Short mmCIF file of C-alpha atoms and ligand atoms in Angstrom, two decimals:
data_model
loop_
_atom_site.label_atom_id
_atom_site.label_comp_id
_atom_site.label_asym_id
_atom_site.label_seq_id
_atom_site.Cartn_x
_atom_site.Cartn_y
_atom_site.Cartn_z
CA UNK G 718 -35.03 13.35 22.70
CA UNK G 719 -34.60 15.14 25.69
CA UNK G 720 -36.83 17.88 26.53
CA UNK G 721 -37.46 20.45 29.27
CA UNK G 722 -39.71 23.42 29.93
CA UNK G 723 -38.31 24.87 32.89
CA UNK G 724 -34.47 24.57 32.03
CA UNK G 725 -33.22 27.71 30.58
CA UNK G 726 -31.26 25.35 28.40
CA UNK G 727 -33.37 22.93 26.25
CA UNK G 728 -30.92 20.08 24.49
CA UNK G 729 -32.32 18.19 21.06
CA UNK G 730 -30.30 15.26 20.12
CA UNK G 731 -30.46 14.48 16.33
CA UNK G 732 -28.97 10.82 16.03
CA UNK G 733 -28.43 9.11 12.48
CA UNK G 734 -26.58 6.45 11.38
CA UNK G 735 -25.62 6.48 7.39
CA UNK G 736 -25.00 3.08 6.03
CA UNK G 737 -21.68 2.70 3.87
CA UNK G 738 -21.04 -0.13 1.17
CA UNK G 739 -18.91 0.15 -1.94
CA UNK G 740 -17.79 -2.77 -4.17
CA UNK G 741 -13.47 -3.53 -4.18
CA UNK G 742 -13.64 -5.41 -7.66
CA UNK G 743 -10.08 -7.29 -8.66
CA UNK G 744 -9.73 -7.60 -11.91
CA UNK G 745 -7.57 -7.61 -15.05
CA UNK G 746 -7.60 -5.37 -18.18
CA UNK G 747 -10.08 -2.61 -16.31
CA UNK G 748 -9.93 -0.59 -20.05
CA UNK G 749 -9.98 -3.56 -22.30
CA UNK G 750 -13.22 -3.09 -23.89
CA UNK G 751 -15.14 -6.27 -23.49
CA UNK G 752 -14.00 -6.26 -19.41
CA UNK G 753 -17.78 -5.23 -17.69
CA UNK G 754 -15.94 -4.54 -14.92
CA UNK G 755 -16.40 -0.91 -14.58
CA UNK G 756 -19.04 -0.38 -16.49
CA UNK G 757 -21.18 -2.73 -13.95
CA UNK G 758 -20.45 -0.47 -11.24
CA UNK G 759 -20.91 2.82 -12.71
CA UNK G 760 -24.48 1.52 -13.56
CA UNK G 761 -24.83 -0.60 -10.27
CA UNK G 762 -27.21 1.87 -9.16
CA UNK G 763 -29.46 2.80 -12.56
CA UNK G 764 -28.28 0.06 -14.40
CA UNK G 765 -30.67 1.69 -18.00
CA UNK G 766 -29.18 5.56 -17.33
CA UNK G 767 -25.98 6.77 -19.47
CA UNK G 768 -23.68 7.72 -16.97
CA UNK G 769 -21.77 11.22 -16.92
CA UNK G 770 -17.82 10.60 -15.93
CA UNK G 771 -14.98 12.43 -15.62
CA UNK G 772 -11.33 10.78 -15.83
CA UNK G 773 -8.65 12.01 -14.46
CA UNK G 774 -5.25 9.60 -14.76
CA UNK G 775 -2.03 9.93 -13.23
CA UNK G 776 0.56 11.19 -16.04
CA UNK G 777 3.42 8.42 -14.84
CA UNK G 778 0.85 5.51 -17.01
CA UNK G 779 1.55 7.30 -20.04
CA UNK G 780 -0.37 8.52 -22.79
CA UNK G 781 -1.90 5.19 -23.90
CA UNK G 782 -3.65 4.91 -20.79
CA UNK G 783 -5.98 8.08 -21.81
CA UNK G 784 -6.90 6.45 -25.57
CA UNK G 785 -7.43 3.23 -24.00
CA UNK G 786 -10.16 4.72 -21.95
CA UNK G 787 -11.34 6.97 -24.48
CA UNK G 788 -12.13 3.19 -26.41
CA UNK G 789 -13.12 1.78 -23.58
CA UNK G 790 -16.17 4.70 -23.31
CA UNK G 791 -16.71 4.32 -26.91
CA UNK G 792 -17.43 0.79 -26.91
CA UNK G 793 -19.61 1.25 -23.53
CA UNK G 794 -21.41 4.36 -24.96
CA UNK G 795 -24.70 3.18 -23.95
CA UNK G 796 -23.92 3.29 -20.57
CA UNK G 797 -20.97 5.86 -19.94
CA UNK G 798 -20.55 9.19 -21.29
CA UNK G 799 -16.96 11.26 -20.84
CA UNK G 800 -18.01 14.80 -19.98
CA UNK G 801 -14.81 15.67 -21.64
CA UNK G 802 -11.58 13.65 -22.70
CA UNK G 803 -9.75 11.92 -20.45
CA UNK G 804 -7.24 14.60 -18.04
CA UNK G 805 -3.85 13.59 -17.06
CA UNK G 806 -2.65 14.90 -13.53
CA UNK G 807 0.65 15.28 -12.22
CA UNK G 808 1.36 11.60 -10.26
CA UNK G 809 2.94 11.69 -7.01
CA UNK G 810 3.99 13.74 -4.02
CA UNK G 811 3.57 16.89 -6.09
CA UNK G 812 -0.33 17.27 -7.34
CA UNK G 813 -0.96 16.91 -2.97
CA UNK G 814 1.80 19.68 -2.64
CA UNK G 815 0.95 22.12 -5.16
CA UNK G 816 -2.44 22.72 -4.56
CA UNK G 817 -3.69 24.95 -7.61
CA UNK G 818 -3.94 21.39 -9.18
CA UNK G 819 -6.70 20.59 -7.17
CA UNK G 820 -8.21 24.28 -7.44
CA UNK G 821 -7.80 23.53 -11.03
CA UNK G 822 -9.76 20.31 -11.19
CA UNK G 823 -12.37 21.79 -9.16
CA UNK G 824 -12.66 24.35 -11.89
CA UNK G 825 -12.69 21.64 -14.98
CA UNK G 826 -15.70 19.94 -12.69
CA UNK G 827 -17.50 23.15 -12.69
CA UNK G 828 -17.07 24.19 -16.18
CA UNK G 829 -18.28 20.67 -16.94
CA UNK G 830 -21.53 21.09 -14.82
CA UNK G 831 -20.79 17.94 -13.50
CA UNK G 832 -23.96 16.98 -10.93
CA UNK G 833 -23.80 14.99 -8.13
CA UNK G 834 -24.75 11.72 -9.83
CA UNK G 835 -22.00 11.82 -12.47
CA UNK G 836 -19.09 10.21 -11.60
CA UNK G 837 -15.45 11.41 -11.05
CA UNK G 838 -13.12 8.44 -11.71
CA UNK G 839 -9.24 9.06 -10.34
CA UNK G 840 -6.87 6.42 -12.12
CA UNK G 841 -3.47 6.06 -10.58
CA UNK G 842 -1.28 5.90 -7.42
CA UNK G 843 -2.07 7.05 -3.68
CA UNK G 844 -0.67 10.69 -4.60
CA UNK G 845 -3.80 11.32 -7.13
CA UNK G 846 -6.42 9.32 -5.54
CA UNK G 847 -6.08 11.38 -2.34
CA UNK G 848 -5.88 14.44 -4.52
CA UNK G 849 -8.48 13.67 -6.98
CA UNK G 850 -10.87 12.14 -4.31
CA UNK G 851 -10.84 15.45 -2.04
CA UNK G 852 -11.85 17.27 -5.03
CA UNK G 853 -14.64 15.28 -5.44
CA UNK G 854 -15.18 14.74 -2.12
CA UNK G 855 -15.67 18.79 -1.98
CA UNK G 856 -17.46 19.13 -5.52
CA UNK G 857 -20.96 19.95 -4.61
CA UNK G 858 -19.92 18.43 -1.42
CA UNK G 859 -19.70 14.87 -2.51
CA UNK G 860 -20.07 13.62 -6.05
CA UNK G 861 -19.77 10.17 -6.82
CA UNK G 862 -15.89 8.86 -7.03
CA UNK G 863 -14.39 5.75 -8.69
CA UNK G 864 -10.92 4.61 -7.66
CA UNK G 865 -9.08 2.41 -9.77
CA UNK G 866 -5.50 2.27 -8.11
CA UNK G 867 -2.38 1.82 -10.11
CA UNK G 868 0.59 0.79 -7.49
CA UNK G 869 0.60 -2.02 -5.36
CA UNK G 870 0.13 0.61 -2.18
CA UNK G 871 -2.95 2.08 -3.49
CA UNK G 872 -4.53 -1.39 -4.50
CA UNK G 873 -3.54 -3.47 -1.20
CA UNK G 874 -4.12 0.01 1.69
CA UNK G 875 -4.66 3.55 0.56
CA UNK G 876 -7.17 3.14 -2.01
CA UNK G 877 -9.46 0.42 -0.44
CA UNK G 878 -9.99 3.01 2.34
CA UNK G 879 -11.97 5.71 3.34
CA UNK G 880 -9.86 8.27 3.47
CA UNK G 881 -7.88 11.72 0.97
CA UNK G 882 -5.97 14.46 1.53
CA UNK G 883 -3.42 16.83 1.00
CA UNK G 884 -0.59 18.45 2.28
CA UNK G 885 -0.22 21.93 3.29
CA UNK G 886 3.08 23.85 4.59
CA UNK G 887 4.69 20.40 4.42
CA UNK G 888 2.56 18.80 6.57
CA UNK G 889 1.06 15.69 5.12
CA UNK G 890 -2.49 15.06 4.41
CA UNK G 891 -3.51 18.45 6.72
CA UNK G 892 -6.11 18.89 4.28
CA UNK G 893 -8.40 16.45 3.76
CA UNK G 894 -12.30 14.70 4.47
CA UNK G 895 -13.16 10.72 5.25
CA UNK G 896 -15.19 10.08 2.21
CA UNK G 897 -16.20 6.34 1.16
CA UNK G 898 -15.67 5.79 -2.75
CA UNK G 899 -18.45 4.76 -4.60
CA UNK G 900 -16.52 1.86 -5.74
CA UNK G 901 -12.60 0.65 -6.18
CA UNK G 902 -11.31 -1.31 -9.24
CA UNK G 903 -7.86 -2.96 -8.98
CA UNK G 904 -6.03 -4.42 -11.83
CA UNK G 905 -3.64 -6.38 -11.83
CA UNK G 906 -2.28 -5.47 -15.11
CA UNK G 907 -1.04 -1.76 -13.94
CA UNK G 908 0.89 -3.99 -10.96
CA UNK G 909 2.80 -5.94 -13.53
CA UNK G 910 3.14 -2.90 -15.51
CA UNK G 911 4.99 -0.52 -12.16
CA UNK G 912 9.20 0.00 -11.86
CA UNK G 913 10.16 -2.65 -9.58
CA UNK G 914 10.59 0.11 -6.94
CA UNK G 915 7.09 0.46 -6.17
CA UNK G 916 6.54 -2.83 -6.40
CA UNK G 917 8.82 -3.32 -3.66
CA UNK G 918 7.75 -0.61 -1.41
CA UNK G 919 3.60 -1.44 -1.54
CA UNK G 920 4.76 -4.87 0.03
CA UNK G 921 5.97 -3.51 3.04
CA UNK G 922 1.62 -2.28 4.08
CA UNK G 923 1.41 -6.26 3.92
CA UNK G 924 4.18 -6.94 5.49
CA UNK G 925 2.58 -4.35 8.34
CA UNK G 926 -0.79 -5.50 8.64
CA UNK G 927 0.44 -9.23 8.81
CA UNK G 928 2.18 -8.51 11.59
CA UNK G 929 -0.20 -6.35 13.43
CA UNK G 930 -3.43 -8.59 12.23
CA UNK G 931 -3.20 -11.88 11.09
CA UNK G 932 0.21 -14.55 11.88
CA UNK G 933 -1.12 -16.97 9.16
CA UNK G 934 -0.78 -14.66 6.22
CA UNK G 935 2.90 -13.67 7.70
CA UNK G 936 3.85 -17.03 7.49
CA UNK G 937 2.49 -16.72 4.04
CA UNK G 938 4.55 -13.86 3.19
CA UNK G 939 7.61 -15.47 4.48
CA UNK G 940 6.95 -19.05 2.68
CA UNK G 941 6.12 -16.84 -0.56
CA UNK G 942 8.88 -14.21 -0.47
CA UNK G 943 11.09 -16.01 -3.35
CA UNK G 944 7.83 -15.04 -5.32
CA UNK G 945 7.28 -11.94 -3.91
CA UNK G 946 11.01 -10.67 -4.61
CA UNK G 947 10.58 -11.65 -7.91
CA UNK G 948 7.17 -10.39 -8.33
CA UNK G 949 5.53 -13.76 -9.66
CA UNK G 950 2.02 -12.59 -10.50
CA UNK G 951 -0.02 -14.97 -8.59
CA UNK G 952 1.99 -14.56 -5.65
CA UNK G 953 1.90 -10.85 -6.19
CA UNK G 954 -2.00 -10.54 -6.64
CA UNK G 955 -2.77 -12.97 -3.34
CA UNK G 956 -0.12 -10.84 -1.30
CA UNK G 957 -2.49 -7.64 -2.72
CA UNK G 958 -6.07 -9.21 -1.97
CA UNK G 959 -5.17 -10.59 1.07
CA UNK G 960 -3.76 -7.00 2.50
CA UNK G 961 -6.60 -5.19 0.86
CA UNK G 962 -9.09 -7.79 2.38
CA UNK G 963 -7.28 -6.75 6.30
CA UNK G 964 -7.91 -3.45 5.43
CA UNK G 965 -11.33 -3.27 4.56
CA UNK G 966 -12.12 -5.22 7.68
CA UNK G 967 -10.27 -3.33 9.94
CA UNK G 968 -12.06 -0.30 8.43
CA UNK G 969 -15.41 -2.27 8.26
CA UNK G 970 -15.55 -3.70 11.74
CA UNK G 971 -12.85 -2.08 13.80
CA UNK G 972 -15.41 0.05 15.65
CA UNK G 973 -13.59 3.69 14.11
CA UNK G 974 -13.97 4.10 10.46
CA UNK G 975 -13.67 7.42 10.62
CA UNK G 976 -10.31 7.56 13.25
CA UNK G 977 -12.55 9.55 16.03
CA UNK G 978 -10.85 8.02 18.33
CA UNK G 979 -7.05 8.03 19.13
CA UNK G 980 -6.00 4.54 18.17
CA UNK G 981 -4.25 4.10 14.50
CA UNK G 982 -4.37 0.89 14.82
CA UNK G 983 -3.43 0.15 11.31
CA UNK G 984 -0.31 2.43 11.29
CA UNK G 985 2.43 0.30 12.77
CA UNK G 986 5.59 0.97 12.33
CA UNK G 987 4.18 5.33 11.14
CA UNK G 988 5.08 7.65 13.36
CA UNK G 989 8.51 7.31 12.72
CA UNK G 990 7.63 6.90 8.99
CA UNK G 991 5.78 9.48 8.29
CA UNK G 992 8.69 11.77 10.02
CA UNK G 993 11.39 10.18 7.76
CA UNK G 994 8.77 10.80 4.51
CA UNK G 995 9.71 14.43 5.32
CA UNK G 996 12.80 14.70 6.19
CA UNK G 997 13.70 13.29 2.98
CA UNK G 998 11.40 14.98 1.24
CA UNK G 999 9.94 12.34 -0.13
CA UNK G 1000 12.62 11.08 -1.74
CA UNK G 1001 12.14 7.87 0.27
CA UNK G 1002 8.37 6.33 -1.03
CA UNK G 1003 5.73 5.85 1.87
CA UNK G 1004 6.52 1.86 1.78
CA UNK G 1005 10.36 2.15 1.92
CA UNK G 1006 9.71 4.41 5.07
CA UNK G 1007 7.37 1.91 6.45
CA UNK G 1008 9.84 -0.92 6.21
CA UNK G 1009 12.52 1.16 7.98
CA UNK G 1010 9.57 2.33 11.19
CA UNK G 1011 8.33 -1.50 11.16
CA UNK G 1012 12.18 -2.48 11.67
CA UNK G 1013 12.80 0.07 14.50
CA UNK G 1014 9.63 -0.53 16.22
CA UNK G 1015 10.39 -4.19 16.58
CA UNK G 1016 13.39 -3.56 18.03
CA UNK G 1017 11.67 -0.93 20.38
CA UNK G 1018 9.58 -4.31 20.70
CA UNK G 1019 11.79 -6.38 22.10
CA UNK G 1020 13.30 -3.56 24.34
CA UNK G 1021 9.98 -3.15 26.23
CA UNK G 1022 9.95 -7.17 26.79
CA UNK G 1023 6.73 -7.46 24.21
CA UNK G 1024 8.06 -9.49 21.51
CA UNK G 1025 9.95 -12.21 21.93
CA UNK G 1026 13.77 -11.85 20.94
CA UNK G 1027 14.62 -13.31 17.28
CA UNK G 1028 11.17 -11.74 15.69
CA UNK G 1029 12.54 -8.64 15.56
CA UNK G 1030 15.40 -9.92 13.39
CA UNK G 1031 12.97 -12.58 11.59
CA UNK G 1032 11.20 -9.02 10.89
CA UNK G 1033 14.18 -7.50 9.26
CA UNK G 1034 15.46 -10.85 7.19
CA UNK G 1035 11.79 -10.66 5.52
CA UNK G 1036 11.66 -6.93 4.70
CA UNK G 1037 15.58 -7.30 3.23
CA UNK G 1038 14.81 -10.25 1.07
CA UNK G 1039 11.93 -8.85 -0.36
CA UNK G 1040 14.12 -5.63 -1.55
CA UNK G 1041 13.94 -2.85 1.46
CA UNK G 1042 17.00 -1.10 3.20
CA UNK G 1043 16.61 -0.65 6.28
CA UNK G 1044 18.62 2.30 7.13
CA UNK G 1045 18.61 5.88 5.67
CA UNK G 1046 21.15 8.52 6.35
CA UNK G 1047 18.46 11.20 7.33
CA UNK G 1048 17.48 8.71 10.19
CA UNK G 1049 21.06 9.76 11.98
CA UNK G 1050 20.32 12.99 11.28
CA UNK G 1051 20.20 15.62 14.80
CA UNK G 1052 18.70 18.44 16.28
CA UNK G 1053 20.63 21.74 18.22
CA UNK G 1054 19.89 19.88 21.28
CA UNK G 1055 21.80 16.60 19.96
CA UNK G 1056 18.54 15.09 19.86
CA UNK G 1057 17.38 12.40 17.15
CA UNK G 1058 14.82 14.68 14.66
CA UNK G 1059 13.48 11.48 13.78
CA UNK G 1060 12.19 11.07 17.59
CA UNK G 1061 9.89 14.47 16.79
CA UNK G 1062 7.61 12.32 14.80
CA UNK G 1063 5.77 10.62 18.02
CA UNK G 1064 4.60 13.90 19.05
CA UNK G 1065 3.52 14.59 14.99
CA UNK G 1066 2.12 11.42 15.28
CA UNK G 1067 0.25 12.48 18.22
CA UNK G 1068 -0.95 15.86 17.25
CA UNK G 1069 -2.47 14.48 13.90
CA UNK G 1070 -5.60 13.16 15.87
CA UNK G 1071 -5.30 14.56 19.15
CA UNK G 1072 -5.45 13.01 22.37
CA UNK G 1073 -3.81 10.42 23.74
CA UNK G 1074 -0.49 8.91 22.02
CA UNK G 1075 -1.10 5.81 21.00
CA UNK G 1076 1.42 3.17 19.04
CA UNK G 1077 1.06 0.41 17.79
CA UNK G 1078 3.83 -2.22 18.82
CA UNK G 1079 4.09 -5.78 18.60
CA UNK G 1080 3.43 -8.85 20.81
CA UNK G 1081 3.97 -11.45 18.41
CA UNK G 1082 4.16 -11.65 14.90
CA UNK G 1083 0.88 -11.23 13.98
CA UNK G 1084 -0.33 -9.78 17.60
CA UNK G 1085 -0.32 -5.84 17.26
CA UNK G 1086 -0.75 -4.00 20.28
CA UNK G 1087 -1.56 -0.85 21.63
CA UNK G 1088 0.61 1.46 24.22
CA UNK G 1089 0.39 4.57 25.14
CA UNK G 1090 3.66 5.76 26.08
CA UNK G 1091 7.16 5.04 24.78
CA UNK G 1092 10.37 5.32 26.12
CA UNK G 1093 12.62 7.73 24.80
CA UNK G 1094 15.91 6.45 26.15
CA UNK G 1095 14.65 2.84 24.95
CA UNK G 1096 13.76 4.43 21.55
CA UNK G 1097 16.93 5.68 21.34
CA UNK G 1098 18.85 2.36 22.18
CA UNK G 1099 16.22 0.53 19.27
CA UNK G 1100 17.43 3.50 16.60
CA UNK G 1101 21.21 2.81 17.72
CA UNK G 1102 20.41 -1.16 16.95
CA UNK G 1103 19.33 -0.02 13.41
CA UNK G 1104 21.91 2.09 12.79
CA UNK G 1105 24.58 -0.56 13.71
CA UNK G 1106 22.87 -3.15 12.21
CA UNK G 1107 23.46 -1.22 8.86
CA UNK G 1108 26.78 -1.37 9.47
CA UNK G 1109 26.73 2.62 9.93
N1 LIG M 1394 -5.65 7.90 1.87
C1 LIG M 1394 -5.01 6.98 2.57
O1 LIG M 1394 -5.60 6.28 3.40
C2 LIG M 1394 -3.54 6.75 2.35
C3 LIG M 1394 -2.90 5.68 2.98
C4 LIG M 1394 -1.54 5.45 2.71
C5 LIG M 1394 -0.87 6.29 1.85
N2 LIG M 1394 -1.53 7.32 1.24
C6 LIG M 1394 -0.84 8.24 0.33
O2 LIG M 1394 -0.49 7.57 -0.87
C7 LIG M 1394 0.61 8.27 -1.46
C8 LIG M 1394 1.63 7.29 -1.99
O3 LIG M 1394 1.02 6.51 -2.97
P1 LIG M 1394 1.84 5.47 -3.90
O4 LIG M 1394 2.79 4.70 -3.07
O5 LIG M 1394 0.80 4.75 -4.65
O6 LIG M 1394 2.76 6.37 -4.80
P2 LIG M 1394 2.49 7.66 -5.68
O7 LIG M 1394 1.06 7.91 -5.88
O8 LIG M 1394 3.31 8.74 -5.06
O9 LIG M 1394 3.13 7.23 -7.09
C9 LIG M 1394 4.51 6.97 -7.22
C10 LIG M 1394 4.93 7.12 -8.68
O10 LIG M 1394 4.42 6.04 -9.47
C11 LIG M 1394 3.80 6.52 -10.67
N3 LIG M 1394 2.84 5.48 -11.04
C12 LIG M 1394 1.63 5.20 -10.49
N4 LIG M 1394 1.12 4.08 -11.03
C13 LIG M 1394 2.03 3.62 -11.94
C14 LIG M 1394 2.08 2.49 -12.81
N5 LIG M 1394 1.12 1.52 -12.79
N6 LIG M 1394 3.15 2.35 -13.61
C15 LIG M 1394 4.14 3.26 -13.59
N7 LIG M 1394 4.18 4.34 -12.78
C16 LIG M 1394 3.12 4.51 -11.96
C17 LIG M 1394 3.27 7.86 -10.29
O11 LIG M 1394 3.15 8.71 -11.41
C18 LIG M 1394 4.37 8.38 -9.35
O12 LIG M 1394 5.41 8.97 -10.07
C19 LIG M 1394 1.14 9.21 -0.40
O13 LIG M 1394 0.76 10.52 -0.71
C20 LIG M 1394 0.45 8.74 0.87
O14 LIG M 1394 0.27 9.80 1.80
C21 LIG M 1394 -2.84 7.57 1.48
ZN1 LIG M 1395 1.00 3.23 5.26
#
């Protein structure tokens, strides 16, 4: 503490450090009632209490989804108590567009009188857990929150992390706190159980962080993508652990849990992404999007003499056999100045942390790297690559 009697200015410096650690359980069946799973981490911390929980499910599981867990805290009753029955939400894009869903969830918590050691337990894809964990991120500014992830994105990136959100005037996830759960549950069954869309487009965050992180488990993905395009389930829950285990550690020991900094060092292949998310309006899922920035960055790659020519088509042969295209027709879309829209999204991508741009690119695959500038003409020259690759 520094400390002065003369100065007219007198500085205190209040300096704590809060430990974080949360439990990523994999597991199969989560509701079936004699799986402990979750009810040994909603009593992890007062294993003799009868624990207060809220559920709120994603509506795209169906119906049987809120009975099963409706058993499920039946046959637990010592130990878990539903402060009311089970509440299906709007999945997807929509419940982090319209927000009087989370205004209204906010309200259910109150009317509940739900305290800051009950639990609020968000079932379902990316869209609801960043929805449902704001509001309980906000709720009495912080009560307890259980994820238990239902798409292949959510279980192997968004849910193991730290972060929610939502989106306001169209701009994704402007709205939103970093907010450890209290724990995560994945199950495999809901993987086995999604259209073979999503299960396509949650491959492409492993696809990402293999590249960026770790060249062993891409030359797992490509020795295993026979498997993977045909979602075999062992295949399809190591490709999930292993990306979820990347994740956490990146998250865990990467020095920035909290993204103070500038780096995203886990978003290769975004900022073009995250640009083509809108200007389909979400038509395209986050994954599909991803695929389509990890393809052009490659090439961008290359360009800027980082990676060695061939990966960036090795890149694109992957992503293809697994199930992505790698073109959409809103990429060639332009601007009144003749300018590719899509190229706006590195100064998004900027402006969504501040300071200095910084990409992630590749120097090998499985060697991510940082820059902090990019080449527009060379950008350009990578997105006509693309485009003609497609045969467009
Ligand atoms: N917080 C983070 O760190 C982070 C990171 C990456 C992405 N995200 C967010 O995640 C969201 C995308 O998540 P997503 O890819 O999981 O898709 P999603 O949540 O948009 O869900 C897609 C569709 O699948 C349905 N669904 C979910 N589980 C299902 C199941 N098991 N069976 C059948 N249908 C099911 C949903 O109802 C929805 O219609 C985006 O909003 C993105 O911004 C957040
Ligand atoms: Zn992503």
């Amino acid at each position: 503490m520094a400390h002065s009697t003369q100065a007219r200015t007198v500085t205190h410096w209040q300096r704590f450090a809060v430990p974080y650690e949360f439990p990523v359980v994999f597991t199969e069946g989560v509701f079936d009632a004699d799986n402990p799973a979750l009810r040994d981490v909603l009593c992890r911390l007062e294993p003799a209490k009868r624990h207060r929980a809220v559920f709120f499910a994603d509506d795209g599981l169906g119906e049987p989804l809120l009975a099963a867990i409706e058993a499920y805290a039946e046959r637990h009753r010592d130990a878990l108590e539903l402060a009311c029955a089970p509440v299906a939400v709007p999945g997807g894009e929509k419940i982090k567009t319209e927000l009087h869903f989370v205004e209204s969830m906010q309200q259910k918590l109150f009317e509940l009188r739900l305290d800051r050691h009950s639990y609020v337990v968000a079932v379902g894809g990316g869209a609801v857990l960043d929805a449902v964990g704001l509001v309980a991120a906000t709720t009495h500014r912080g009560v307890r929150h259980v994820r238990i992830p239902t798409t292949v994105l959510a279980q192997n990136d968004s849910g193991v992390g730290v972060k929610n959100g939502v989106n306001l005037q169209g701009v994704k996830n402007f709205v939103g706190t970093f907010a450890p759960p209290f724990a995560v549950l994945n199950d495999l069954a809901f993987i086995l159980a999604l259209p073979e869309r999503d299960k396509i487009a949650g491959m492409a965050e492993a696809v990402k962080v293999a590249l960026i992180r770790d060249a062993e488990f891409f030359g797992w993905i490509e020795r295993h993508m026979d498997d993977l395009a045909t979602f075999e389930r062992s295949a399809m829950a190591t490709m999930i652990r292993r990306c979820a285990e990347l994740h956490m550690r990146q998250i865990g020991h990467g020095g920035d849990p909290f993204e103070t900094g500038s780096a995203r060092p886990l978003d290769y292949g975004h900022w073009s992404a995250h640009k083509l998310e809108s200007l389909t309006r979400h038509h395209l899922r986050h994954g599909e999007a991803v695929a389509i920035g990890m393809a052009l960055d490659a090439r961008y790659s290359v360009l800027a003499g980082l990676l060695p020519a061939g990966g960036e088509e090795r890149i694109c042969a992957l992503l293809e056999y697994l199930g992505f295209q790698l073109w959409h027709p809103a990429l060639a879309r332009t601007g009144p100045n003749g300018e590719w829209v899509i190229l706006e999204g590195l100064k998004d991508f900027q402006e969504h942390l501040g300071g200095e741009l910084t990409v992630t690119l590749l120097a090998g695959l499985g060697t991510g790297v940082e820059v902090h500038e990019i080449d527009v003409e060379r950008m350009r020259e990578a997105m006509h690559w693309l485009k003609s690759r497609a045969g467009d």
